[in-house]
Short mmCIF file of C-alpha atoms and ligand atoms in Angstrom, two decimals:
data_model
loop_
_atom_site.label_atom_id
_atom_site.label_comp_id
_atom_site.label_asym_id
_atom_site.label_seq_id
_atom_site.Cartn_x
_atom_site.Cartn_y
_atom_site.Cartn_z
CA UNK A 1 -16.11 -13.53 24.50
CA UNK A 2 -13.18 -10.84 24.76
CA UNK A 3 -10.79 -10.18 22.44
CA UNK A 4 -8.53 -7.67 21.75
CA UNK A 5 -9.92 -6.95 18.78
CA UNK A 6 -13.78 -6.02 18.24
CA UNK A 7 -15.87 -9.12 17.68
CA UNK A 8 -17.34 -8.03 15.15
CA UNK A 9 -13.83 -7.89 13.25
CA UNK A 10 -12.80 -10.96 14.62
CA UNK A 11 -16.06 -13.16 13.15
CA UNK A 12 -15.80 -11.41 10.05
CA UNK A 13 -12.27 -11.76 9.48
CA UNK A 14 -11.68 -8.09 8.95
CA UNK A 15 -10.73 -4.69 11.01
CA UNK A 16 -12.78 -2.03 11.61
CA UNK A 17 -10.67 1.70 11.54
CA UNK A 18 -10.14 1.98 15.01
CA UNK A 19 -8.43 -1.59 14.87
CA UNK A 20 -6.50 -0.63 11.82
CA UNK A 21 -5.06 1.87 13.46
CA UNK A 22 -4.04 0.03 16.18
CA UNK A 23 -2.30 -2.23 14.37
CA UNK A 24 -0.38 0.75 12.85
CA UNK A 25 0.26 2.24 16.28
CA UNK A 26 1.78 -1.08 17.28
CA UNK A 27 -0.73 -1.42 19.46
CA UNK A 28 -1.72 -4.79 18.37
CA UNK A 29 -0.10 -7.24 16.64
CA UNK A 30 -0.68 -9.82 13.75
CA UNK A 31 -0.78 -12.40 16.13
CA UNK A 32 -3.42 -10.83 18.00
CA UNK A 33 -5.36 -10.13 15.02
CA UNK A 34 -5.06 -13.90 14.27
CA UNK A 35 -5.32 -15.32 17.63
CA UNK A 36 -9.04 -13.18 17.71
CA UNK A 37 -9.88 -14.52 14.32
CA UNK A 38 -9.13 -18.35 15.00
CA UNK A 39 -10.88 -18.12 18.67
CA UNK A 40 -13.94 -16.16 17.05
CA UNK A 41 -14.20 -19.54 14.88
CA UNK A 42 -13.80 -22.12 16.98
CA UNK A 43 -16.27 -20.18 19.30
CA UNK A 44 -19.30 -20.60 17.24
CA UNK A 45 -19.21 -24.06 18.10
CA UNK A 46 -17.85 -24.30 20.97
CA UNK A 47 -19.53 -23.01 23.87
CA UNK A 48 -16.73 -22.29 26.17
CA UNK A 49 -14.26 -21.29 24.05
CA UNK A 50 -17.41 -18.31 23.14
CA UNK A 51 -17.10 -17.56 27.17
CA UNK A 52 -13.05 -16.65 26.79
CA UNK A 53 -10.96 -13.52 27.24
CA UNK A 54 -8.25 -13.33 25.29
CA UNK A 55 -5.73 -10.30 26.14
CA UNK A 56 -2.99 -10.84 23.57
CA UNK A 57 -1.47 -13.23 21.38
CA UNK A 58 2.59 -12.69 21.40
CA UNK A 59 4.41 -14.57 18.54
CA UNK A 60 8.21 -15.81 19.18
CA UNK A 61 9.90 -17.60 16.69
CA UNK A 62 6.85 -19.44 15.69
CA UNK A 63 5.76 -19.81 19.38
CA UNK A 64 2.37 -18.10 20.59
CA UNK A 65 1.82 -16.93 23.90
CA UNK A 66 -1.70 -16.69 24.16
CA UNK A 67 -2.55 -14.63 27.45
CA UNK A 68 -6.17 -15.41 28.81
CA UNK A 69 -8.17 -15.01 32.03
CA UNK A 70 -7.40 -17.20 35.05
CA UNK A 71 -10.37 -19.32 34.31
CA UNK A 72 -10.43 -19.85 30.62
CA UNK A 73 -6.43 -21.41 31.41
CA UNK A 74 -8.20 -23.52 33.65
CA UNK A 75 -10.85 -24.54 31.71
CA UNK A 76 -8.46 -25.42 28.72
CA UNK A 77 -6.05 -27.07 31.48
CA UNK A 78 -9.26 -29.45 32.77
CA UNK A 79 -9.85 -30.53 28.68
CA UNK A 80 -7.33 -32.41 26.44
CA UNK A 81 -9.51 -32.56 23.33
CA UNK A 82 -10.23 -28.33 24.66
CA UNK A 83 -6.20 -28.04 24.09
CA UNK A 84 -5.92 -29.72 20.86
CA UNK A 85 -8.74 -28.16 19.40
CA UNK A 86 -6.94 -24.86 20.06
CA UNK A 87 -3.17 -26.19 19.64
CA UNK A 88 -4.76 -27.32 15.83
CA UNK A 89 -5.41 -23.82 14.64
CA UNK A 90 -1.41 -22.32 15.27
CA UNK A 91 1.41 -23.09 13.17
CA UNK A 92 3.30 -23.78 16.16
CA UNK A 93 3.56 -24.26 20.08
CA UNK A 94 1.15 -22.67 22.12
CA UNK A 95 1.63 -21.19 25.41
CA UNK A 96 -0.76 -20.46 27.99
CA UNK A 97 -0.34 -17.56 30.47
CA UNK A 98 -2.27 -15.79 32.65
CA UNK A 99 -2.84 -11.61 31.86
CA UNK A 100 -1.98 -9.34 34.67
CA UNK A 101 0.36 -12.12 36.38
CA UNK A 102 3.27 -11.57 38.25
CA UNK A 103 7.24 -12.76 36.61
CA UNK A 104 6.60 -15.78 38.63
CA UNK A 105 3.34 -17.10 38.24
CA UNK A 106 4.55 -16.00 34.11
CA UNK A 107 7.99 -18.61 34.68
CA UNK A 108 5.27 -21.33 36.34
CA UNK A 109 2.86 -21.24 33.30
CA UNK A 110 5.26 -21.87 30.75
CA UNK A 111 6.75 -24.96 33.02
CA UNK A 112 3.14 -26.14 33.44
CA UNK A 113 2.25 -29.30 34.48
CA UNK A 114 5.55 -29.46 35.56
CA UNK A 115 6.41 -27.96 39.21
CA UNK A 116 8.48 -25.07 39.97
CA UNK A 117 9.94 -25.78 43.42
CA UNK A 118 11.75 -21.76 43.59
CA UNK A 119 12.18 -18.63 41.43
CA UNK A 120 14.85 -16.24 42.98
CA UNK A 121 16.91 -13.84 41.62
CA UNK A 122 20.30 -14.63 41.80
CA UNK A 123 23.37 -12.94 40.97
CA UNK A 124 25.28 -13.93 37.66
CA UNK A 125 29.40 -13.14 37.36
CA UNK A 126 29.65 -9.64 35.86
CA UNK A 127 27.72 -8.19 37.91
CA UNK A 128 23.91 -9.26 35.89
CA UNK A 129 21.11 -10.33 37.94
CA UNK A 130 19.62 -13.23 36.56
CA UNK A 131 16.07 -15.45 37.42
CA UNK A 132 16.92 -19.06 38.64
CA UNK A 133 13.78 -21.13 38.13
CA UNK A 134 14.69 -24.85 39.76
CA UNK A 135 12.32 -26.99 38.14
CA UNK A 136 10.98 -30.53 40.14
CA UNK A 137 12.34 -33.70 39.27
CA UNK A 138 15.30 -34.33 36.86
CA UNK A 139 15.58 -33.53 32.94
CA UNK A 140 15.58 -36.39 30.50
CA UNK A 141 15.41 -36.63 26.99
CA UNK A 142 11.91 -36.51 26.87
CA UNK A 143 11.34 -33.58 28.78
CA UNK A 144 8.74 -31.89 26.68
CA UNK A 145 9.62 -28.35 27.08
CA UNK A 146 12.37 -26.89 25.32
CA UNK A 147 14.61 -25.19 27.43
CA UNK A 148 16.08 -22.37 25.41
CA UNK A 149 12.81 -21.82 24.06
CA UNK A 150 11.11 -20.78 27.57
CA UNK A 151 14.57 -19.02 28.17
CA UNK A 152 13.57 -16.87 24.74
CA UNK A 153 9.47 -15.98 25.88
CA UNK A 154 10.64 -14.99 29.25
CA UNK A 155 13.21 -12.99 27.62
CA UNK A 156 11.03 -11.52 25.45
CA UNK A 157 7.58 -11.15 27.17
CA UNK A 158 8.80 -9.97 31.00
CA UNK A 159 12.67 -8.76 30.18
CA UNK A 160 14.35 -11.54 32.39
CA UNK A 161 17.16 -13.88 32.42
CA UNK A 162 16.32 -16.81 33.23
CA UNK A 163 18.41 -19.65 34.38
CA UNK A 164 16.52 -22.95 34.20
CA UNK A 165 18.01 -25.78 37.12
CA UNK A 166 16.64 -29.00 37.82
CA UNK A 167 16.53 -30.35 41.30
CA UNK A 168 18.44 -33.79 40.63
CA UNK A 169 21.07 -32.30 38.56
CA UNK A 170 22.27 -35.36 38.04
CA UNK A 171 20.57 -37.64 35.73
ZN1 ZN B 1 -12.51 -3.14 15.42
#
């Protein structure tokens, strides 16, 4: 396992000097300090979870991005009980995203399972260049993602404005 925290600090719950002090630099955060700790946990009994790599843990609003390698997202995608076992230990939503990914592949994780048909930037009156995601299918009420939530991450993790369309606009 990975973290961005030592290991050491992450099983014992604690932070070494050289973390410290990256949690004073701004560095790291409190969410990744917690993320570490609560994967650290579930990894001593859980035998993939003790295989991850876990980059960062951004918190919005009571939302956690959690970024992790390509296949530990995969992994987690492939399990339910994998994703409620790790959805059980945040006080809110988690969000899965890939590290080192591009804006787009970023937009398509947090719209995951559903598809993204396009991502283009488009041109918003005034003059502000915006990021229209068209999103498969049409939006009911039981869409499961909250809109102005993703619209908030993407805003705050990559610096874009994103425009969220569905491809039957009407319902
Ligand atoms: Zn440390």
């Amino acid at each position: 396992m990975k973290l961005p925290i030592c290991l050491f600090d992450a099983k014992n719950s604690l932070l070494c000097p050289q973390c410290e002090k990256k949690v004073e630099d701004g560095k790291l955060t409190k969410a990744d300090v917690n993320a570490s700790i609560i994967l650290a946990r579930l990894a001593k009994t859980n035998q993939e979870i003790d295989d991850f790599t876990l980059y960062s843990c951004k918190e919005f609003e009571g939302n956690f991005v959690l970024s992790l390698s390509k296949n530990d997202i995969l992994t987690i995608r492939r399990s339910r009980v994998l994703y409620r076992l790790l959805q059980e230990q945040f006080q809110g939503k988690i969000w899965l995203v890939e590290a080192e990914e591009n804006d787009k592949k970023f937009i398509e994780d947090m719209f995951f399972p559903t598809k993204v048909l396009s991502i283009n930037s488009v041109w918003a009156p005034g003059g502000i260049q915006k990021t229209k995601a068209v999103i498969s299918g049409k939006w009911t009420p039981r869409f499961p993602i909250n809109m102005e939530t993703v619209i908030q991450i993407v805003k705050n993790a990559r610096n874009l404005d994103i425009e969220i369309e569905f491809e039957n606009k009407r319902a």
